[in-house]
XYZ file of C-alpha atoms in Angstrom:
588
model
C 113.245 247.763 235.724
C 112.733 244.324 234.939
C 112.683 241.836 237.740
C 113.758 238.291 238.401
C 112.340 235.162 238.132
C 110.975 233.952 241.605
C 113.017 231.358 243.342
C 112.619 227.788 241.711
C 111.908 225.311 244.509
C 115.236 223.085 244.771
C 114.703 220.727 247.962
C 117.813 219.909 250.151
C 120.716 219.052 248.938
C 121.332 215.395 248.223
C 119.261 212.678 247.095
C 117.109 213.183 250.473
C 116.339 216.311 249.223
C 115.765 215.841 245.447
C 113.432 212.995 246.832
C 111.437 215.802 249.125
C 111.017 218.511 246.528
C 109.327 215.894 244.241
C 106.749 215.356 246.774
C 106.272 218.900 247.200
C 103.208 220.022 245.568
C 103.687 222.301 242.939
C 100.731 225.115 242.699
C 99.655 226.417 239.334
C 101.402 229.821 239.890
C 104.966 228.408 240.326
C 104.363 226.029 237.010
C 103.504 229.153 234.579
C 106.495 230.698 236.526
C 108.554 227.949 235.202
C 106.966 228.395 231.695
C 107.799 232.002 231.573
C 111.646 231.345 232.991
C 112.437 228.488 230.359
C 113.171 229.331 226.850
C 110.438 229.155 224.396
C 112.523 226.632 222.086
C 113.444 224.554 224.705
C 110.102 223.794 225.475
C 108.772 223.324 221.971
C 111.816 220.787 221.634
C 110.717 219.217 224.900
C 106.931 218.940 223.130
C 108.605 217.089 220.550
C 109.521 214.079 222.278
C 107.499 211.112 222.033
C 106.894 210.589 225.322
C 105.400 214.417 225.760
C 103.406 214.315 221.852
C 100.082 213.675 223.859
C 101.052 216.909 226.373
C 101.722 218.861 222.917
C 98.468 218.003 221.458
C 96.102 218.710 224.354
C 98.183 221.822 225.242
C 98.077 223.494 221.566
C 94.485 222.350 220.482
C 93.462 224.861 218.192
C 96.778 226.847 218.479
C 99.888 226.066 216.031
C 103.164 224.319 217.721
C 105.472 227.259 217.400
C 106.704 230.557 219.308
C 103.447 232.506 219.023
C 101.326 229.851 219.953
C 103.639 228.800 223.055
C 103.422 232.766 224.166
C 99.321 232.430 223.824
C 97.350 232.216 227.452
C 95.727 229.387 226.779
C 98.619 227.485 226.074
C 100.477 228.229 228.808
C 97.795 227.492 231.369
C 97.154 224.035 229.521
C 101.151 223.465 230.181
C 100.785 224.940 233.521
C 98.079 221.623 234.507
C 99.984 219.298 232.918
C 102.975 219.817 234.892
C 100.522 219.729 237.847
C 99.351 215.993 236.520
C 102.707 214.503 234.959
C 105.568 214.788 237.330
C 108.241 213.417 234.417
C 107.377 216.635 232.506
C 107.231 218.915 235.413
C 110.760 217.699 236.287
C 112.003 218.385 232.827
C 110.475 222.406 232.769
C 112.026 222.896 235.884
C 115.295 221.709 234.475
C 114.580 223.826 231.484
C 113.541 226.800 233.321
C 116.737 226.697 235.988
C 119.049 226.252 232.687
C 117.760 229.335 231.158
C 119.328 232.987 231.436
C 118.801 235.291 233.706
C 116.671 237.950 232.381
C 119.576 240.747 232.282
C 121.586 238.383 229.520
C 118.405 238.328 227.529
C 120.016 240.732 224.917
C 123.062 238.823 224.484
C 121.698 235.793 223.146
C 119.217 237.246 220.944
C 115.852 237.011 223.024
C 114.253 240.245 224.745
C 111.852 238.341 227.790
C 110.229 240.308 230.941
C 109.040 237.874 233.455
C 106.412 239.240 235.641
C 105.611 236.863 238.719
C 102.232 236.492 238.836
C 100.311 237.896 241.702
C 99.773 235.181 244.701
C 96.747 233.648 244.538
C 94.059 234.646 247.607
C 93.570 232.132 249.761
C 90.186 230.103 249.319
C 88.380 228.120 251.731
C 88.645 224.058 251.543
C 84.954 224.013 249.559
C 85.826 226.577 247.181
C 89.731 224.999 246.354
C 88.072 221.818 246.030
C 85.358 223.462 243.126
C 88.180 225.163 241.828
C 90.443 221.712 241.275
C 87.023 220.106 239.858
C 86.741 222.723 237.189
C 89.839 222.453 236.428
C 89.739 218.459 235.908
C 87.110 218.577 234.014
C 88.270 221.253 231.967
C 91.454 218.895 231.373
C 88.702 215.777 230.628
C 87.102 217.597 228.334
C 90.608 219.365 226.502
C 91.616 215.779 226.684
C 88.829 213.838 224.863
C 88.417 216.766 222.309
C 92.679 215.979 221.475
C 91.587 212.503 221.515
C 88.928 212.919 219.143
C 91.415 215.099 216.709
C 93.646 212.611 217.077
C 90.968 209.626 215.819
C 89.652 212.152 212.904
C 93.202 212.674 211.808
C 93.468 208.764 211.602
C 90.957 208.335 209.859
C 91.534 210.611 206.853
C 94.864 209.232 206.840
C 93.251 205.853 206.301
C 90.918 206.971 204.097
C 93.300 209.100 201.970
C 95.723 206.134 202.014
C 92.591 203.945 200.740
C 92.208 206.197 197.958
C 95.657 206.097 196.794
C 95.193 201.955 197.049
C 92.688 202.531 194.990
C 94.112 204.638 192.292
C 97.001 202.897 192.216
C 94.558 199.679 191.062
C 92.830 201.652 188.784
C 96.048 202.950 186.726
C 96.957 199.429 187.043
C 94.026 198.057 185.351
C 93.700 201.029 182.715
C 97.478 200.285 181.687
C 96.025 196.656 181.694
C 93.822 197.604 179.247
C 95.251 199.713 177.116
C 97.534 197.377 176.565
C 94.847 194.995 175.609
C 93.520 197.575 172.930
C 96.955 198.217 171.410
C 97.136 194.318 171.114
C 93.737 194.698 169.384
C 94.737 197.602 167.308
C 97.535 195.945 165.970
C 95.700 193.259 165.095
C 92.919 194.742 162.999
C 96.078 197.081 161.989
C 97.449 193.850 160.026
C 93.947 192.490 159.419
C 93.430 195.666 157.007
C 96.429 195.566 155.627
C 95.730 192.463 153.965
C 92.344 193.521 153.512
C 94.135 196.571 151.207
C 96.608 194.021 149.584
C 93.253 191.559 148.637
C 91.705 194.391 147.235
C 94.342 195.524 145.182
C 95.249 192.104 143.547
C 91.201 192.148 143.202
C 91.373 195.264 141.220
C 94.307 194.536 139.203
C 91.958 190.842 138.257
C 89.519 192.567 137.188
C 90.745 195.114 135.355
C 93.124 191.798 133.134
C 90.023 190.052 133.374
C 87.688 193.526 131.311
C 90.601 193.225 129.131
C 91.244 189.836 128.150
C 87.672 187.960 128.644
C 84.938 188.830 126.079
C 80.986 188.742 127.329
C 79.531 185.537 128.429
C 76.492 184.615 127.272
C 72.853 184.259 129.477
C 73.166 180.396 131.097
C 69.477 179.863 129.756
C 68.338 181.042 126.762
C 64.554 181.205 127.110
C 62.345 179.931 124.595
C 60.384 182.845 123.516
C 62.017 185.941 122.001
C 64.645 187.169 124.173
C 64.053 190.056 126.453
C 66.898 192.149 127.054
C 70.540 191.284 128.360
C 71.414 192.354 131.952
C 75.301 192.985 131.598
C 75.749 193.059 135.632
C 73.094 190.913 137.587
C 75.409 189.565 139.861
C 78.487 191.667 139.810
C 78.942 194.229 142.567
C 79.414 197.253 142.053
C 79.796 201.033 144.391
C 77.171 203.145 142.666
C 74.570 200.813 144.604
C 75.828 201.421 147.859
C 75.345 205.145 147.162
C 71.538 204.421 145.711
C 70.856 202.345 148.269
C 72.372 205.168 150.989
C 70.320 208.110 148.803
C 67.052 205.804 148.628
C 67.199 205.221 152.509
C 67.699 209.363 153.147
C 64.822 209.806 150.987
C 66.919 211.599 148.281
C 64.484 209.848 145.531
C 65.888 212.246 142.592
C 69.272 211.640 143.101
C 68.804 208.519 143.510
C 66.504 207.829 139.947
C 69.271 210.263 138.358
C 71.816 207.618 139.379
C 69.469 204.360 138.666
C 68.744 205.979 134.976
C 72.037 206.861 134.649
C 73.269 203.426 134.726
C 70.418 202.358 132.616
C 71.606 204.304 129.689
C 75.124 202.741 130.143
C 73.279 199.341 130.479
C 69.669 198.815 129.694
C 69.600 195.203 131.456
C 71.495 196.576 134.836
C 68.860 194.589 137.322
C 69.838 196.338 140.185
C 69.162 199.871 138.234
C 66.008 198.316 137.116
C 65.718 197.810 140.974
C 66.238 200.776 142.077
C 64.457 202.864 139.631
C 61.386 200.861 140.127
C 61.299 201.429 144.133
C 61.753 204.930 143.257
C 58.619 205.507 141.182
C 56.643 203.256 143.750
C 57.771 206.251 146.303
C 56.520 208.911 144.372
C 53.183 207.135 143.459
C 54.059 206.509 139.711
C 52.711 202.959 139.145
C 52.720 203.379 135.679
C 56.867 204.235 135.970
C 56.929 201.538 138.493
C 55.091 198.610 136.934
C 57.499 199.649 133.613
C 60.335 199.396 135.538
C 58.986 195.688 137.210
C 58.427 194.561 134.060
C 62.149 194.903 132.641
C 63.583 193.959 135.852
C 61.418 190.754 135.257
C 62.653 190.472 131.868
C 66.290 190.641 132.823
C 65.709 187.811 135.894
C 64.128 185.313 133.610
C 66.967 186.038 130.983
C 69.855 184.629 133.276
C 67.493 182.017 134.447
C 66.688 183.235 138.066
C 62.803 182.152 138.313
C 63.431 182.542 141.905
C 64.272 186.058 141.532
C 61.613 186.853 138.755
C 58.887 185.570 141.548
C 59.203 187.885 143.408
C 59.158 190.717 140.624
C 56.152 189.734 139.205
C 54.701 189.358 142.851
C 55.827 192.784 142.798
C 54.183 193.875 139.603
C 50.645 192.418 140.283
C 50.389 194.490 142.900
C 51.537 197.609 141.664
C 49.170 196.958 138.547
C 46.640 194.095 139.673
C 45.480 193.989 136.356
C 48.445 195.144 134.081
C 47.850 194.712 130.370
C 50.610 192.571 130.181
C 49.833 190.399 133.131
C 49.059 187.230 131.495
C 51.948 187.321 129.311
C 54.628 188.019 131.832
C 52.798 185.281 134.511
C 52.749 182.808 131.438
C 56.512 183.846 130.804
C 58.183 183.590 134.494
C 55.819 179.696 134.080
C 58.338 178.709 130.864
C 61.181 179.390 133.020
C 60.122 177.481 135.906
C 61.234 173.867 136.058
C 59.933 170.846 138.449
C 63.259 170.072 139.244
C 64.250 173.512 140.078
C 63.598 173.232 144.187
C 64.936 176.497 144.953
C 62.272 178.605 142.357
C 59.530 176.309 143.635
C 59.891 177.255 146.951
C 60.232 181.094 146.458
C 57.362 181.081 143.974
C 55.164 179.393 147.143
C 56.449 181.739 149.353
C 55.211 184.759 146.664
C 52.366 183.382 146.506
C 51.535 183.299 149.759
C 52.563 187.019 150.077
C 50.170 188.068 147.410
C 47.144 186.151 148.923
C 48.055 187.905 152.227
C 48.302 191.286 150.242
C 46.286 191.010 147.528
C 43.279 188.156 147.454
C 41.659 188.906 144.006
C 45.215 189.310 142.453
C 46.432 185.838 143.974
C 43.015 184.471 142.632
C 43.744 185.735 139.282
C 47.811 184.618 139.114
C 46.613 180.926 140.638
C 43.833 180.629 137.445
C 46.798 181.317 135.014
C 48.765 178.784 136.587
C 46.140 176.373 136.807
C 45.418 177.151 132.683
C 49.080 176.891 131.866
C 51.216 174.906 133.879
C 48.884 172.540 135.635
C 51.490 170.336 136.801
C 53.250 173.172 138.243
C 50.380 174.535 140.160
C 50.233 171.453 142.183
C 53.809 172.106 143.362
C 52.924 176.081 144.037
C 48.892 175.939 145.150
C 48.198 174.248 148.495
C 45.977 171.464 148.057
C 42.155 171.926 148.935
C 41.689 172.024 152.787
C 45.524 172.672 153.181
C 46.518 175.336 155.548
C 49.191 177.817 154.315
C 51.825 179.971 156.321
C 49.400 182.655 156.995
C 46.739 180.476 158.100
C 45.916 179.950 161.772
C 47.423 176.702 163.272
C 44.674 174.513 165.522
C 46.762 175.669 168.312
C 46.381 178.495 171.526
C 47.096 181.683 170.531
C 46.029 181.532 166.672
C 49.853 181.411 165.743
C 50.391 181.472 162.224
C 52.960 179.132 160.145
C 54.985 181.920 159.374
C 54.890 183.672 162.821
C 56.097 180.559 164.597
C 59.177 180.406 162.509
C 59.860 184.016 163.009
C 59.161 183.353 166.269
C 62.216 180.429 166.335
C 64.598 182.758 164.309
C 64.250 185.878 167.062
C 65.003 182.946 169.886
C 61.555 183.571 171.517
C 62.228 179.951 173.566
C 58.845 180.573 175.854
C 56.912 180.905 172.795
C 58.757 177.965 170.862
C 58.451 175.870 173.951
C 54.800 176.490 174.442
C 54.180 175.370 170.657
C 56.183 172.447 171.014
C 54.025 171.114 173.492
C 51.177 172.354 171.806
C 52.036 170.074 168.600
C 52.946 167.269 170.659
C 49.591 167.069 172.000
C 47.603 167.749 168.745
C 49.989 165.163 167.105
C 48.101 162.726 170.071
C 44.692 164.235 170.000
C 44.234 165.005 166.068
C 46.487 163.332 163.583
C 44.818 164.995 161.006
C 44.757 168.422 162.103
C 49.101 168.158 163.021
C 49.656 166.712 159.544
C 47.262 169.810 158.708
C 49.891 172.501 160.583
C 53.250 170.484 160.098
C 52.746 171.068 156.447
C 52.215 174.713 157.015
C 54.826 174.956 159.087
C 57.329 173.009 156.309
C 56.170 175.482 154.117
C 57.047 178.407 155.906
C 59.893 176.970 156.457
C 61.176 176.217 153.027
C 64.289 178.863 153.255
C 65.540 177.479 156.276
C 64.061 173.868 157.844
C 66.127 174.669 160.375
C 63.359 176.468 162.077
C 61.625 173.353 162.824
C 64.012 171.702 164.976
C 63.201 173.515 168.279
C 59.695 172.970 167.365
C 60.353 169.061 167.108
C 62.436 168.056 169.830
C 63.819 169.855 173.248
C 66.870 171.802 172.765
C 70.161 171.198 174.148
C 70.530 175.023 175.129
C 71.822 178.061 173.460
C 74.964 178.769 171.771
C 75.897 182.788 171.058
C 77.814 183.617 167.769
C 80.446 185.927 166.927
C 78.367 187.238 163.690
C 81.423 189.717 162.568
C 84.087 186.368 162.535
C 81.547 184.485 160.459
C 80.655 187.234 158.167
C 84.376 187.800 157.339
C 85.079 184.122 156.764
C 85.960 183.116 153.446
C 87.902 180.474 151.448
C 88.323 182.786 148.922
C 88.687 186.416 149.762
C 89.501 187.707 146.399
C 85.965 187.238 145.195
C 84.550 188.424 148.174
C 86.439 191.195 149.750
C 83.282 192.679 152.015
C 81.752 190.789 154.606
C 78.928 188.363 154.045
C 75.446 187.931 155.561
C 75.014 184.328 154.032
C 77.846 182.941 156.630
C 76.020 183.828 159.349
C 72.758 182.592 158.430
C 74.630 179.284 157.357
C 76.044 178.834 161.119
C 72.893 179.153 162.530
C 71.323 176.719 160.608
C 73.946 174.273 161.362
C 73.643 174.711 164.965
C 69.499 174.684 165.352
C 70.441 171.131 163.363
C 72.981 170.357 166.167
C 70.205 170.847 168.448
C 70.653 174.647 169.951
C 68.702 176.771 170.628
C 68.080 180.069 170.883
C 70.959 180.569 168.591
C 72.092 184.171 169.224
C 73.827 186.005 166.578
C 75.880 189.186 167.857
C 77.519 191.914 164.728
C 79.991 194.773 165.483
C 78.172 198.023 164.937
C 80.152 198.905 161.725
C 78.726 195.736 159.890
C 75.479 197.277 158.435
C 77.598 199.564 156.543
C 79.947 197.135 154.780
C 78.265 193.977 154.577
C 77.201 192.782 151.311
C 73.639 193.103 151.382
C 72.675 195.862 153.952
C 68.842 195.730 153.311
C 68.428 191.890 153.943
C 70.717 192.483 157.606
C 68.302 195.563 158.495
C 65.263 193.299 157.944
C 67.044 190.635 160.265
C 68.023 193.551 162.975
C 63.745 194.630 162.125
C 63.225 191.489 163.561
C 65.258 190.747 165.815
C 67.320 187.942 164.948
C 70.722 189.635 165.129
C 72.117 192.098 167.753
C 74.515 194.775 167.156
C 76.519 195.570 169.853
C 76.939 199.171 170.549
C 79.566 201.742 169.167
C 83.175 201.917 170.796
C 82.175 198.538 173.144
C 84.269 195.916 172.131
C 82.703 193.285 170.882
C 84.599 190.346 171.901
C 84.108 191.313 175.341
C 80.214 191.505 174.879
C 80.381 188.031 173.609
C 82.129 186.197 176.748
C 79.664 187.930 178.663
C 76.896 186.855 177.263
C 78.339 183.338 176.805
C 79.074 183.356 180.551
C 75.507 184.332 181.099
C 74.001 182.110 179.420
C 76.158 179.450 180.024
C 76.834 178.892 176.005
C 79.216 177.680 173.723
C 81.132 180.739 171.664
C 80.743 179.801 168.189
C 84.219 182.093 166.496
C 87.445 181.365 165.145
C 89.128 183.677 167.251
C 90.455 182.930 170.611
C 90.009 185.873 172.343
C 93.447 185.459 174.419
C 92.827 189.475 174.908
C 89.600 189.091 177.098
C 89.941 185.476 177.505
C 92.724 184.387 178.661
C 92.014 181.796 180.726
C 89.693 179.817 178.360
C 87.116 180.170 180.575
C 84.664 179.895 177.694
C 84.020 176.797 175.456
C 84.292 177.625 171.795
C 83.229 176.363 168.938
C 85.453 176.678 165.892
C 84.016 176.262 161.936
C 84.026 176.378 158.648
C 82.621 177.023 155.589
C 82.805 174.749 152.368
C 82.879 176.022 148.708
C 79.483 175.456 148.515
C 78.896 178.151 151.325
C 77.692 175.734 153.808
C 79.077 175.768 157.438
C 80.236 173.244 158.986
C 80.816 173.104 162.888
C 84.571 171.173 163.914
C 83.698 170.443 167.313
């Protein structure tokens, strides 16, 4: 038989007596009594309230706030010493626990309870109560710093998951940012190649009216001697030598002859087949092939008047063959082509020279006799006078630089190096007269493709300027003749800024460029040496560029504005131009 609840302690009646029962002390027995009287939900509602969330913590530490968790042990004696501490709350489950049901009406509101009273507690001596209580406060202490401490590690995810939602929030901002940014960008090139298609087109459809309608020029020089061969393409442009040049590169040296010969049959004079085929048969070790192959290509230079050009080939053949049978003949040959006045030839055929006495001393012995038999008013211009020092010549300086090397050095921006020579001239210039007249003429010589070069070695620079080398090598006044991109451009921009007075001038190419600029070999020999930088594949370009210019604290030299990554105009930039002529020339 189930049995009642023990009496709840009421006081007197009156406020007297309200006032005396809530000094009463209230023993831990008669609080769980109170827990087990008062409804379950009534309690957990009570928990609830603000004022009681700390109670509801401590209390269910490690337990779940619901029925189960109320009915635990544990829970109820953690209740049971808070209503001993917190008279508000002790109040409010006594209220609770009078306003509940008597056991025997338990069925007719849903809830099935037995209340047991607990057994009375055996009385202790003064020592051992006052043990007991300390136990028990610390126990509470310790319950209460370890709710305390949940409550701070709950806090402080929150903050930190909240901080990471901040922070994702930022980055979606900034990616939307960006991709935004790149569909700008797309569009851009989008409309860029669309015009790029249209140019080509009209291109196509002029040169197809122009095979039609114009008959075959003749050579711009006739020589004087019987003429060699006609070259029907020596400057046109033309696929298959993108594909040779790709095939050579892999090492695919049949295909590639198959091609070059080819060609050849179509067109005996085709210089760039003549090329081609030559460089092949050097590969496989067939001089005799090769030194054939020189010879026409030298044949088909000097027929539309490019001594330059033919230097270099018969540079090319004396080495292959240093004494061909036909040496004399083709030297004496490439020396009826080659004019005073012709500044341009002069200064390649010095710069072959050079090469072969670098390669090849008893061949440059031999070519510099025929010159001195044939054209001896030429061979002043192309020998170095006696006690002269040429490119490859030490310089009286430290560090046995060479001519040549210093001006490589200038092009790849080596500025410790160029700075170090500087001073180095200025003081032989002071010490030896002779001996800097001596290396300046060197160095002019080396020089000859570019004087540029000798600026920074002259006077102190005015600092560095970086270059968007994809903008310049797309610039140009007339795009139907040249739909591809250019290397010239960019060579012409940095020789008008050395003469502005900057330096290191540093040249920076989209990755793509190597494979559609006009003359790939010439730009990997530039890359070899490091006088242009491609920036990597998929990195955008344009933002490599500010960066760089921000480092450095540089000019940009483009045409483009860069509103994308710039749009402040945080960067100076230097806008140009490029004449007819192919020179550049810097607007600001």
């Amino acid at each position: 038989m189930e049995e009642a609840p023990p009496a709840l302690p009421t006081g007197g009646a009156g406020p007297e007596g309200e006032e005396q029962a809530a000094r009463e002390p209230i023993s831990l027995e008669t609080a769980l009594s109170w827990l087990a009287a008062a409804r379950p939900a009534a309690v957990l509602a009570l928990l609830r309230e603000p004022d009681f969330a700390l109670i509801s913590m401590t209390a269910f530490a490690g337990f779940r706030v619901n029925a189960t968790g109320y009915a635990n042990p544990i829970v109820r004696r953690r209740l049971a010493q808070e209503i001993l501490q917190n008279d508000t709350f002790a109040d409010r489950v006594r209220t609770l626990a009078e306003q509940a049901p008597p056991a025997s009406n338990a069925a007719e509101i849903g809830e099935t309870r037995r209340v047991s009273p607990a057994p009375p507690a055996p009385p202790v001596g003064g020592a051992e109560r006052e043990r007991a209580l300390r136990a028990e406060r610390d126990q509470r202490r310790r319950e209460r710093d370890e709710a305390r401490d949940a409550l701070r590690r709950s806090e402080e995810a929150r903050v930190a998951v909240e901080s990471e939602w901040h922070r994702a929030e930022d980055e979606r901002d900034a990616q939307a940012r960006l991709a935004q940014q790149q569909a700008q960008r797309v569009a851009r090139l989008e409309r860029q190649v669309a015009r790029m298609g249209a140019e080509q087109a009209a291109l196509l459809k002029a040169l197809r009216q122009d095979k039609v309608s114009t008959p075959p020029r003749a050579a711009s020089r006739a020589p004087a001697s019987p003429a060699p061969p006609e070259s029907g393409a020596v400057g046109a442009d033309a696929p298959w030598r993108e594909a040779a040049r790709h095939l050579l590169h892999k090492g695919r040296l049949d295909t590639a002859l198959a091609l070059a010969l080819d060609v050849l049959r179509a067109d005996p004079g085709e210089s760039a087949a003549l090329d081609m085929a030559a460089q092949v048969y050097e590969r496989r070790g067939e001089r005799g092939e090769a030194a054939g192959m020189a010879r026409r290509l030298l044949a088909a230079h000097l027929a539309h008047g490019s001594a330059a050009d033919a230097a270099d080939v018969l540079i090319r053949l004396l080495l292959l063959l240093p004494t061909p049978p036909d040496a004399a003949k083709d030297a004496r040959q490439w020396l009826t082509y080659l004019r005073a006045d012709d500044g341009a030839a002069l200064a390649a055929g010095r710069a072959a020279l050079d090469r072969l006495r670098g390669m090849s001393p008893e061949a440059h012995e031999w070519l510099a006799s025929e010159i001195a038999a044939a054209a001896p008013a030429l061979a002043e211009e192309l020998m170095p006078a006696p006690g002269a020092l040429g490119p490859d010549d030490p310089l009286p300086l430290p560090g046995a630089w060479t001519a040549r090397r210093l001006c490589e050095a200038v092009n790849a921006g080596e500025e410790q190096a160029v700075a170090a020579a500087r001073e180095a001239l200025r003081s032989l210039q002071q010490a030896e007269p002779d001996a800097y007249e001596r290396a300046w003429a060197a160095l002019t010589r080396a020089a000859e493709a570019d004087d540029s070069a000798l600026v920074p070695l002259r006077r102190a620079p005015r600092g560095p300027a970086v270059v968007d080398g994809s903008n310049a090598a797309w610039f140009d006044q007339n795009s139907f003749a040249h739909p591809r991109p250019r290397l010239r451009p960019l060579l012409e921009l940095r020789r008008a800024l050395r003469r502005r007075g900057y330096f290191p001038v540093l040249l920076y190419a989209d990755a793509p460029l190597p494979y559609t600029v006009d003359d790939p070999a010439a730009l990997r020999a530039l890359l070899g040496r490091g006088e242009i930088t491609l920036v990597d594949s998929g990195v955008d370009a344009d933002e490599v560029l500010l960066r760089e210019a921000k480092r450095q604290g540089a000019p940009l030299v483009t045409n483009d504005y860069m509103t994308d990554w710039d749009p402040g105009n945080e960067v100076e930039k230097i806008q140009y131009t490029i004449s007819l002529t192919g020179e550049a020339h810097l607007l600001s």
